[in-house]
Tab-separated table of C-alpha atoms in Angstrom:
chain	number	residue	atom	x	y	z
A	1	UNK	CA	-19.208	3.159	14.169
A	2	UNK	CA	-17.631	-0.465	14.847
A	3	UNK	CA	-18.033	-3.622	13.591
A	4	UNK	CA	-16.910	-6.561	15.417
A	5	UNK	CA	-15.039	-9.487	13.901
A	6	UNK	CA	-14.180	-13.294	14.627
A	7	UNK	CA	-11.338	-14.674	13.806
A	8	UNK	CA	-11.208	-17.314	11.535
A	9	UNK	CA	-7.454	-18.408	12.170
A	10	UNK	CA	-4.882	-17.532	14.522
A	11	UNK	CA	-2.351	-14.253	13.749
A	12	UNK	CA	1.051	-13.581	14.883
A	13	UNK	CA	1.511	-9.638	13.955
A	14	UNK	CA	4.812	-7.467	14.167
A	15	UNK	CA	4.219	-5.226	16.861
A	16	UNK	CA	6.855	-2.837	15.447
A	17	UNK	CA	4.575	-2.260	12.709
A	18	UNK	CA	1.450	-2.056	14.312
A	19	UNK	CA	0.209	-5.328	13.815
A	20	UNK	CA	-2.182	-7.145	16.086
A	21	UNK	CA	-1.774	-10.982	17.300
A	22	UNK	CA	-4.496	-12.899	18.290
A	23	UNK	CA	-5.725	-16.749	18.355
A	24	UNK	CA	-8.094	-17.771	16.632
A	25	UNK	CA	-11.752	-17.340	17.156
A	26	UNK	CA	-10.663	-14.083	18.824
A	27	UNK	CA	-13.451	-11.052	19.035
A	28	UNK	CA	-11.580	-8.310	17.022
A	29	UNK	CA	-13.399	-4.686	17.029
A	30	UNK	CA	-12.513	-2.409	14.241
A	31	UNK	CA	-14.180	0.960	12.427
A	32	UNK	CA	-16.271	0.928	9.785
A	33	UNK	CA	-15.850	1.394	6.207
A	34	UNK	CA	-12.491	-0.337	5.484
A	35	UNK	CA	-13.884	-3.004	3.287
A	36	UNK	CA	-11.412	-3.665	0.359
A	37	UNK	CA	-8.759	-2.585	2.171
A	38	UNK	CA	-5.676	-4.696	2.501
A	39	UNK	CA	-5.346	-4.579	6.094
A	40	UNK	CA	-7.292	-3.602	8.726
A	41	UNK	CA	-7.275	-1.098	11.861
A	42	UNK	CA	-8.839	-2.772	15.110
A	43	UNK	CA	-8.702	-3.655	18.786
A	44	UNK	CA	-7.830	-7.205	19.991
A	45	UNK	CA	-8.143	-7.341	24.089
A	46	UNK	CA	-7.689	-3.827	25.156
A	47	UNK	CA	-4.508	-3.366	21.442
A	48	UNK	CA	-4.976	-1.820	19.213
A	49	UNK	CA	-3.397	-2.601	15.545
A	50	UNK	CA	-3.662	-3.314	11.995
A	51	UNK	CA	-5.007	-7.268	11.037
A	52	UNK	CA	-5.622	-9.400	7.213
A	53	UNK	CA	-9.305	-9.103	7.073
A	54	UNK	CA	-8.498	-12.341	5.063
A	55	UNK	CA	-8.020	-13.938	8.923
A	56	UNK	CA	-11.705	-12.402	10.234
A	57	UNK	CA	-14.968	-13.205	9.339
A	58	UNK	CA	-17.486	-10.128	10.001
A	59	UNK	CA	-19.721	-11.316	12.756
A	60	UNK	CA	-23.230	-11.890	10.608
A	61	UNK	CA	-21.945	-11.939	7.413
A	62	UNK	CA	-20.960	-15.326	5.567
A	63	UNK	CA	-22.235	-18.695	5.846
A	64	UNK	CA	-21.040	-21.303	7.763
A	65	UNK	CA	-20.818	-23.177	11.264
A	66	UNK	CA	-20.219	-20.894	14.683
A	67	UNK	CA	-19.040	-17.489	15.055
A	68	UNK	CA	-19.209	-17.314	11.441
A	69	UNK	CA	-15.931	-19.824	11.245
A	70	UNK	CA	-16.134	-21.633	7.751
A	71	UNK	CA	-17.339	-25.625	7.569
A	72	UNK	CA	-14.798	-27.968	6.649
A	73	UNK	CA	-11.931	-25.584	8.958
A	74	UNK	CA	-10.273	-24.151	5.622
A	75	UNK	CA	-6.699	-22.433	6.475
A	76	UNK	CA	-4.804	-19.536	4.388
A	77	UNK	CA	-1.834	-20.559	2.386
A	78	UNK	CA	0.701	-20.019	4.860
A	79	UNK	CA	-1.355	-20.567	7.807
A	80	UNK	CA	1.413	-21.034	10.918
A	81	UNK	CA	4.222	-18.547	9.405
A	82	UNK	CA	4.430	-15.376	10.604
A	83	UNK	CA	3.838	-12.360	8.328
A	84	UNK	CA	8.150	-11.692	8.284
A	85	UNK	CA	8.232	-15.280	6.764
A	86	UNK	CA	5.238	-15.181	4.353
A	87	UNK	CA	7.124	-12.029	3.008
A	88	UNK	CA	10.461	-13.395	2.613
A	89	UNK	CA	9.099	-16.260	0.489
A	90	UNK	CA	7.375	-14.091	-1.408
A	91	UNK	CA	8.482	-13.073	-5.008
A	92	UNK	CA	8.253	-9.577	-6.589
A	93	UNK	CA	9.046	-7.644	-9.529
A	94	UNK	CA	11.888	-5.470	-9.693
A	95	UNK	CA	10.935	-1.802	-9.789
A	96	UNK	CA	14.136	-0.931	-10.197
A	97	UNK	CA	14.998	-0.452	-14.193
A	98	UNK	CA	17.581	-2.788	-15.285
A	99	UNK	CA	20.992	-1.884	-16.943
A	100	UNK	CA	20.840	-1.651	-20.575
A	101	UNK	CA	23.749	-3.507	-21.894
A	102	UNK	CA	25.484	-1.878	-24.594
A	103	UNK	CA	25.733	-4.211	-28.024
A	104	UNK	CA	28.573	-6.273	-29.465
A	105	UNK	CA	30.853	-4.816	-31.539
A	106	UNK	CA	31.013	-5.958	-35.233
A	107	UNK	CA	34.575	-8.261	-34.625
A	108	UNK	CA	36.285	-5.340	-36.154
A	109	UNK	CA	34.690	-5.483	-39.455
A	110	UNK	CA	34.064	-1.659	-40.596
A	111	UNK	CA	30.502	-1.384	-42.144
A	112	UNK	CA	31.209	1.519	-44.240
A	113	UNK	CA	33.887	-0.317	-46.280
A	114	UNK	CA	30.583	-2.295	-48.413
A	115	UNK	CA	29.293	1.130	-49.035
A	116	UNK	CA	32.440	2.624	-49.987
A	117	UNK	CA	33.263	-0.124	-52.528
A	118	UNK	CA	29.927	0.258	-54.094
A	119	UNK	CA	30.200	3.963	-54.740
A	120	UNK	CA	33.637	3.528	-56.596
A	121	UNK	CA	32.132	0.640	-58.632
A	122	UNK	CA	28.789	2.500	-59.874
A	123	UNK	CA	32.054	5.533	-60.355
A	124	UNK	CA	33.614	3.506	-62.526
A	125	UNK	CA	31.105	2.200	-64.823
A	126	UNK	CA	30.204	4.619	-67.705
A	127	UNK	CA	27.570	6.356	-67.775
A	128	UNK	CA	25.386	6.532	-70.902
């Protein structure tokens, strides 16, 4: 089954990966049971392509004004940059492990030497 969509602002996809454009208040058709998912699979006049469901508003569901478009004409963050851009800006966290630096050296200073001057002090002191 299919479900159709409205969108609620315009998209500019990458159509090397799949992605659909459309304007906004575009009628988007796409299967059933992908809610949750982070993007969507759908057709967009006679495309078809993989959408934000963030950008559609399920025709029926929601409140608002027409087409199921939000009151007040609300926009994304990033609303007007294309998905490349959005992802360049974006910061993530390394995934990479990073290189353990090794620790300082002492200066020079030989750690045993305390230890070794204790033994021959408790050596030297009689024993009773």
């Amino acid at each position: 089954m299919t479900s159709t969509y409205i969108a609620k602002y315009a998209f500019h996809g990458n159509a090397t990966q799949s992605q659909l454009t459309f304007p906004a208040n575009a009628s988007i058709v796409a299967r059933d049971g992908q809610d949750g998912k982070p993007w969507y699979w759908g057709n967009y006049n006679g495309r078809d392509g993989w959408f934000p469901p963030n950008y559609v508003q399920k025709v029926g569901q929601g409140q608002g004004g027409v087409s199921g478009m939000p009151q007040g004409g609300g926009m994304p963050q990033g609303h007007g940059m294309g998905m490349q851009q959005q992802m360049a800006g974006a910061k993530f966290a390394s995934s990479v492990p990073q290189k353990q630096h090794p620790q300082p050296r002492q200066s020079g200073i030989n750690m045993n030497v305390g230890m070794q001057q204790q033994q021959q002090q408790q050596r030297m002191q009689p024993q009773g």
